[in-house]
Amino acid sequence: MKKGSLARREARIGWCYAALPLCGFAVFFLVPFLISILRSFQKGLTQEFVGLENYAELLQSEAFRTAAINTLRFIAFAVPLNVLIGLLIALALYRLIARASFFRTVFLIPYVIPVSATVMFFQILFERSGFINTVLRMIGAEPVSFLDSSNAFYILLLLYLWKNFGYNMVLFLAGLSRIPRDYSDAACIDGAGTLQTFWYITMPLLAPTFFFVFVISIMNSFKVFREAYALGGEYPHESIYMLQHFMNNNLLNLNYQRVSTASLYVFVVIVLLVLLLYLRRQKKGEYQL
Amino acid sequence: MKRHGVRKKTVTYWLVWTGCLLIAVMVLLPVVFTIFASFMSPEEVALNYGEMSLENGFTPLHFLPDRISLSAYREVLIETPRYLMQFWISLGICVAICVGQVFLSILGGYAFSRFRFRFRDAIFFGVIVLMVLPYQVTLAPSYMVIRALGLLNTNASLIFPGIFSAFGLFLMRQIMASVPDSILEAASLDGANTFVALWRVMVPCCSSGIKALVLLSFVDAWSMVEQPIVFITDAFRQPLSVFLLRVGKEDMALGFACSVLFIIPVLFLLLLFEKQLVEGIVQSEIK
């Protein structure tokens, strides 16, 4: 009896602390999100229920298809590369190097600097008459168009990696520092080589970190819109026309149906992606003990 | 504890070291270039990187200023107050977001890590889902609310959705869950209520995690682009992260000086809290 009332008291206090942030989430994200789910099944002006018509219509739209394919393609390239680079650099810094803290700080600089502060450099670097083309001309090669051709996609990829590898490195460094030294020492005594130790000891123990790094990398890969916007404005070259461009243009035209429908597509894809990673982690986690 | 690899400086060691140095140069190049260019006179900038170079069809490989000129800084800091004003307004917005976000995340993290209540785990799962959603999903719903509240074109439209961060709550919950129960029990035996225990015991125990969140939330707010270009249509009211893009297009010399000004706060914060960022993340992963 007494225990029950204590638990009730605890629950009450817990709700009090959670109330403020949860109200904010509800007001700014959850309720309007539910409304936009509703809208995605309605017709624009008359608000009559039309089922999946908006969804089918959106898939027909050239602009949406371009934006969606570009975004997916970008994630497919950027996320694995970013994870790999972050891991390699973290491994290099973790064991091999004195002054690792110096490099760690330097490698985080691109992550904290907003793209608007460095975009002028990148423009001067990649312009038709920019630094790289000047050098190419000096060695007698043909100038290359970087920003107004399909090469823009790879420039964007480069900018993303430049910006985000440092944060992934920090996440991996945190993960590595949780692995007790005794494990790899024991493996060393048993005669395991560096590669073997890495593959059989370090990798399985890093599994939870991998999950987190993948999720963060996917989250950040959507933010590459900032770079695309800085380089190309509202209507950049086709190859870097991202979903956010599509959303913005439709929001400004007050076309809520399309925006709602598009954001639901993104929602489903993201949730599936994270679920997939989560299930994979569960499977990998079995190696842990 | 002595590390293995450091003791004997092998070929691998120097290879890795050189590699890291090369990456460091690549990382720093855009920043150093911008700083150098900000000390050039407007004429020199125009000659090297502006219209002239476009007409010639090439940009001279010219990085160091011929003569150090402070004219761009004089313009930005003294003669035209608009730039400095915009800087302080942006700083105000970001500090508001950062403080609000950290405060609410501490409250939420405390609730989800230390109290049992019904639906707690289900709600926390919802928070994680919200955390992984990109702006592409959440921006349009937020826009509807902000328009309904009549907040379009105000700084409040940037601050309010910004302070409610699922990531912040998640991070604080993870970090607070790693604080041992015994410390809090000791506090409650000494007669502290939950609120006192939170601020006197919990917050000091999680100080590196909180500093990590300060760094991450400020950096995110400082570089926001998605929200201002949708919520604020009046170009003159946009924060520096968007405003700067236009300055650079109109006047490159001023753009470089503004960029340097813009880099200073985040660089300062990074140098201040870099160590805690790693510690905070290490703490947050302990379940």
GROMACS .gro file of C-alpha atoms in nm, chain A residues 7 9-15 17-18 20-25 27-29 31-33 35-36 39 71 89 92-125 127-132 134-135 137-138 162-163 165 167 170-171 173-175 177-178 181 185 208-209 212 215-216 219 222-226 229-231 233-234 242-244 247-248 251-252 254 256 259-260 262-264 266-267 270-271 274-275 281, chain B residues 1 3-6 12-13 16-17 20-21 23-24 26-31 33-34 49 53-54 56-63 103-104 107-108 110-112 114-119 123 125 127 129-147 149 160-161 164-167 169-170 194-195 198 215-216 219-220 222-227 229-230 233 240-242 244-245 248-249 251-253 255-256 259 262-263 266-267 270-271 274-275 277-278 281-282 284-287:
model
  242
    7ALA     CA    1   0.553   0.480  -0.692
    9ARG     CA    2   0.456   1.001  -0.622
   10GLU     CA    3   0.764   0.911  -0.823
   11ALA     CA    4   0.560   0.898  -1.142
   12ARG     CA    5   0.406   1.235  -1.066
   13ILE     CA    6   0.743   1.400  -1.014
   14GLY     CA    7   0.875   1.234  -1.327
   15TRP     CA    8   0.590   1.372  -1.535
   17TYR     CA    9   1.010   1.719  -1.514
   18ALA     CA   10   0.924   1.567  -1.851
   20LEU     CA   11   0.799   2.104  -2.047
   21PRO     CA   12   1.012   1.940  -2.315
   22LEU     CA   13   0.737   1.697  -2.413
   23CYS     CA   14   0.483   1.979  -2.453
   24GLY     CA   15   0.729   2.153  -2.686
   25PHE     CA   16   0.774   1.840  -2.895
   27VAL     CA   17   0.328   2.156  -3.014
   28PHE     CA   18   0.605   2.203  -3.267
   29PHE     CA   19   0.649   1.857  -3.410
   31VAL     CA   20   0.061   1.765  -3.356
   32PRO     CA   21   0.151   1.942  -3.681
   33PHE     CA   22   0.302   1.618  -3.807
   35ILE     CA   23  -0.206   1.719  -3.924
   36SER     CA   24   0.025   1.685  -4.219
   39ARG     CA   25  -0.338   1.657  -4.527
   71THR     CA   26   1.926   1.265  -5.186
   89ILE     CA   27   4.159   0.830  -3.871
   92ALA     CA   28   4.543   0.603  -3.651
   93LEU     CA   29   4.513   0.863  -3.380
   94TYR     CA   30   4.417   0.626  -3.100
   95ARG     CA   31   4.724   0.412  -3.072
   96LEU     CA   32   4.987   0.538  -3.303
   97ILE     CA   33   5.036   0.900  -3.238
   98ALA     CA   34   5.159   1.139  -2.977
   99ARG     CA   35   4.994   1.484  -3.000
  100ALA     CA   36   4.666   1.317  -3.092
  101SER     CA   37   4.477   1.589  -2.908
  102PHE     CA   38   4.621   1.853  -3.137
  103PHE     CA   39   4.504   1.668  -3.448
  104ARG     CA   40   4.171   1.591  -3.283
  105THR     CA   41   4.102   1.960  -3.231
  106VAL     CA   42   4.214   2.056  -3.580
  107PHE     CA   43   4.003   1.783  -3.744
  108LEU     CA   44   3.695   1.911  -3.562
  109ILE     CA   45   3.733   2.264  -3.698
  110PRO     CA   46   3.538   2.202  -4.021
  111TYR     CA   47   3.252   2.055  -3.820
  112VAL     CA   48   3.203   2.370  -3.616
  113ILE     CA   49   3.255   2.627  -3.892
  114PRO     CA   50   2.936   2.715  -4.081
  115VAL     CA   51   2.956   2.668  -4.455
  116SER     CA   52   2.866   3.032  -4.522
  117ALA     CA   53   3.206   3.132  -4.382
  118THR     CA   54   3.408   2.913  -4.618
  119VAL     CA   55   3.188   2.898  -4.925
  120MET     CA   56   3.377   3.187  -5.090
  121PHE     CA   57   3.697   2.985  -5.077
  122PHE     CA   58   3.531   2.682  -5.229
  123GLN     CA   59   3.378   2.893  -5.503
  124ILE     CA   60   3.713   3.048  -5.590
  125LEU     CA   61   3.867   2.700  -5.581
  127GLU     CA   62   3.499   2.811  -6.040
  128ARG     CA   63   3.545   2.788  -6.413
  129SER     CA   64   3.827   3.040  -6.374
  130GLY     CA   65   3.922   2.923  -6.025
  131PHE     CA   66   4.240   2.793  -5.865
  132ILE     CA   67   4.213   2.434  -5.983
  134THR     CA   68   4.425   2.781  -6.333
  135VAL     CA   69   4.661   2.504  -6.229
  137ARG     CA   70   4.573   2.539  -6.753
  138MET     CA   71   4.931   2.588  -6.635
  162TRP     CA   72   3.556   1.761  -4.533
  163LYS     CA   73   3.304   1.885  -4.282
  165PHE     CA   74   3.482   1.325  -4.086
  167TYR     CA   75   3.285   1.431  -3.579
  170VAL     CA   76   3.546   1.173  -3.227
  171LEU     CA   77   3.259   0.924  -3.197
  173LEU     CA   78   3.760   0.765  -3.048
  174ALA     CA   79   3.499   0.764  -2.771
  175GLY     CA   80   3.402   0.408  -2.866
  177SER     CA   81   3.842   0.439  -2.539
  178ARG     CA   82   3.569   0.224  -2.381
  181ARG     CA   83   4.315  -0.263  -2.296
  185ASP     CA   84   4.675  -0.732  -2.467
  208PRO     CA   85   2.720  -0.010  -3.072
  209THR     CA   86   2.940   0.279  -3.180
  212PHE     CA   87   2.541   0.547  -3.348
  215VAL     CA   88   2.265   0.718  -3.752
  216ILE     CA   89   2.451   1.047  -3.694
  219MET     CA   90   2.126   1.275  -3.997
  222PHE     CA   91   2.054   1.554  -4.487
  223LYS     CA   92   2.211   1.875  -4.361
  224VAL     CA   93   2.429   1.888  -4.672
  225PHE     CA   94   2.150   2.102  -4.811
  226ARG     CA   95   2.330   2.390  -4.641
  229TYR     CA   96   2.231   2.610  -5.092
  230ALA     CA   97   2.550   2.807  -5.028
  231LEU     CA   98   2.705   2.691  -5.355
  233GLY     CA   99   2.127   2.901  -5.418
  234GLU     CA  100   1.760   2.809  -5.456
  242MET     CA  101   1.803   1.806  -5.293
  243LEU     CA  102   1.475   1.720  -5.125
  244GLN     CA  103   1.504   2.030  -4.910
  247MET     CA  104   1.028   2.127  -4.999
  248ASN     CA  105   1.125   2.493  -4.976
  251LEU     CA  106   0.634   2.559  -4.906
  252LEU     CA  107   0.685   2.908  -5.045
  254LEU     CA  108   0.193   2.723  -5.010
  256TYR     CA  109   0.107   2.198  -4.833
  259VAL     CA  110   0.514   1.908  -4.886
  260SER     CA  111   0.321   1.689  -4.642
  262ALA     CA  112   0.691   1.435  -4.952
  263SER     CA  113   0.782   1.459  -4.584
  264LEU     CA  114   0.586   1.140  -4.516
  266VAL     CA  115   1.106   1.079  -4.617
  267PHE     CA  116   0.971   0.977  -4.277
  270ILE     CA  117   1.426   0.718  -4.251
  271VAL     CA  118   1.241   0.499  -4.005
  274VAL     CA  119   1.723   0.322  -3.882
  275LEU     CA  120   1.523   0.009  -3.804
  281ARG     CA  121   2.324  -0.412  -3.454
  290MET     CA  122   4.966   0.442  -1.858
  292ARG     CA  123   5.102   0.357  -2.483
  293HIS     CA  124   5.269   0.090  -2.691
  294GLY     CA  125   5.305   0.254  -3.027
  295VAL     CA  126   5.444   0.579  -2.904
  301THR     CA  127   5.437   0.335  -3.963
  302TYR     CA  128   5.438   0.603  -3.700
  305VAL     CA  129   5.060   0.808  -4.011
  306TRP     CA  130   5.195   1.131  -3.870
  309CYS     CA  131   4.755   1.340  -4.041
  310LEU     CA  132   4.959   1.649  -4.109
  312ILE     CA  133   4.483   1.616  -4.368
  313ALA     CA  134   4.533   1.896  -4.116
  315MET     CA  135   4.360   2.038  -4.611
  316VAL     CA  136   4.130   2.105  -4.320
  317LEU     CA  137   4.284   2.439  -4.235
  318LEU     CA  138   4.333   2.568  -4.590
  319PRO     CA  139   3.987   2.726  -4.639
  320VAL     CA  140   4.004   2.891  -4.298
  322PHE     CA  141   4.277   3.144  -4.690
  323THR     CA  142   3.974   3.335  -4.563
  338TYR     CA  143   3.936   3.695  -5.705
  342SER     CA  144   3.990   3.730  -6.272
  343LEU     CA  145   3.662   3.634  -6.438
  345ASN     CA  146   4.099   3.695  -6.764
  346GLY     CA  147   3.958   3.347  -6.727
  347PHE     CA  148   4.197   3.251  -6.450
  348THR     CA  149   4.264   3.329  -6.085
  349PRO     CA  150   4.623   3.407  -5.992
  350LEU     CA  151   4.760   3.171  -5.729
  351HIS     CA  152   4.790   3.449  -5.484
  352PHE     CA  153   4.724   3.391  -5.116
  392PHE     CA  154   1.793   2.361  -1.969
  393LEU     CA  155   1.504   2.162  -2.118
  396LEU     CA  156   1.491   1.848  -1.715
  397GLY     CA  157   1.387   1.585  -1.969
  399TYR     CA  158   1.646   1.375  -1.549
  400ALA     CA  159   1.285   1.263  -1.587
  401PHE     CA  160   1.365   0.982  -1.829
  403ARG     CA  161   1.567   0.875  -1.280
  404PHE     CA  162   1.191   0.833  -1.257
  405ARG     CA  163   0.965   0.548  -1.350
  406PHE     CA  164   0.632   0.649  -1.494
  407ARG     CA  165   0.382   0.494  -1.724
  408PHE     CA  166   0.461   0.499  -2.099
  412ILE     CA  167   0.772   0.799  -2.511
  414PHE     CA  168   1.136   0.561  -2.816
  416VAL     CA  169   1.197   1.088  -2.879
  418VAL     CA  170   1.247   0.861  -3.369
  419LEU     CA  171   1.208   1.241  -3.357
  420MET     CA  172   1.583   1.272  -3.313
  421VAL     CA  173   1.667   1.092  -3.635
  422LEU     CA  174   1.415   1.283  -3.844
  423PRO     CA  175   1.581   1.541  -4.069
  424TYR     CA  176   1.447   1.891  -4.129
  425GLN     CA  177   1.291   1.759  -4.446
  426VAL     CA  178   1.030   1.593  -4.226
  427THR     CA  179   0.995   1.835  -3.937
  428LEU     CA  180   1.031   2.170  -4.111
  429ALA     CA  181   0.692   2.176  -4.283
  430PRO     CA  182   0.498   2.084  -3.965
  431SER     CA  183   0.691   2.347  -3.766
  432TYR     CA  184   0.617   2.600  -4.038
  433MET     CA  185   0.243   2.540  -4.000
  434VAL     CA  186   0.258   2.605  -3.625
  435ILE     CA  187   0.475   2.911  -3.658
  436ARG     CA  188   0.244   3.057  -3.918
  438LEU     CA  189   0.107   3.154  -3.405
  449PHE     CA  190   1.111   2.826  -3.032
  450PRO     CA  191   1.141   2.512  -3.241
  453PHE     CA  192   1.304   2.169  -2.819
  454SER     CA  193   1.570   1.925  -2.924
  455ALA     CA  194   1.521   1.551  -2.917
  456PHE     CA  195   1.895   1.501  -2.959
  458LEU     CA  196   1.717   1.516  -2.442
  459PHE     CA  197   1.856   1.184  -2.567
  483THR     CA  198   1.457   1.600  -0.626
  484PHE     CA  199   1.502   1.953  -0.758
  487LEU     CA  200   1.921   1.767  -0.977
  504LEU     CA  201   2.908   2.299  -2.799
  505LEU     CA  202   2.693   2.083  -3.027
  508VAL     CA  203   2.732   2.497  -3.347
  509ASP     CA  204   2.408   2.367  -3.495
  511TRP     CA  205   2.511   2.907  -3.550
  512SER     CA  206   2.506   2.739  -3.890
  513MET     CA  207   2.130   2.712  -3.940
  514VAL     CA  208   2.010   2.761  -4.293
  515GLU     CA  209   1.698   2.550  -4.336
  516GLN     CA  210   1.481   2.731  -4.081
  518ILE     CA  211   1.514   3.068  -4.533
  519VAL     CA  212   1.167   2.928  -4.475
  522THR     CA  213   1.123   3.591  -4.586
  529LEU     CA  214   2.436   3.584  -4.021
  530SER     CA  215   2.453   3.223  -4.145
  531VAL     CA  216   2.223   3.319  -4.436
  533LEU     CA  217   2.661   3.626  -4.503
  534LEU     CA  218   2.594   3.443  -4.830
  537GLY     CA  219   2.993   3.767  -5.007
  538LYS     CA  220   2.814   3.797  -5.340
  540ASP     CA  221   3.128   4.262  -5.187
  541MET     CA  222   3.392   3.995  -5.155
  542ALA     CA  223   3.631   4.193  -4.936
  544GLY     CA  224   3.249   3.898  -4.713
  545PHE     CA  225   3.592   3.774  -4.607
  548SER     CA  226   3.342   3.539  -4.238
  551PHE     CA  227   3.159   3.473  -3.797
  552ILE     CA  228   3.416   3.199  -3.733
  555VAL     CA  229   3.251   2.873  -3.273
  556LEU     CA  230   3.627   2.840  -3.283
  559LEU     CA  231   3.558   2.448  -2.975
  560LEU     CA  232   3.891   2.526  -2.809
  563GLU     CA  233   3.677   2.011  -2.717
  564LYS     CA  234   3.801   1.785  -2.440
  566LEU     CA  235   3.301   1.672  -2.615
  567VAL     CA  236   3.490   1.343  -2.623
  570ILE     CA  237   3.023   1.117  -2.574
  571VAL     CA  238   3.214   0.843  -2.389
  573SER     CA  239   2.668   0.888  -2.310
  574GLU     CA  240   2.739   0.549  -2.459
  575ILE     CA  241   2.745   0.366  -2.129
  576LYS     CA  242   2.408   0.210  -2.087
   0.00000   0.00000   0.00000
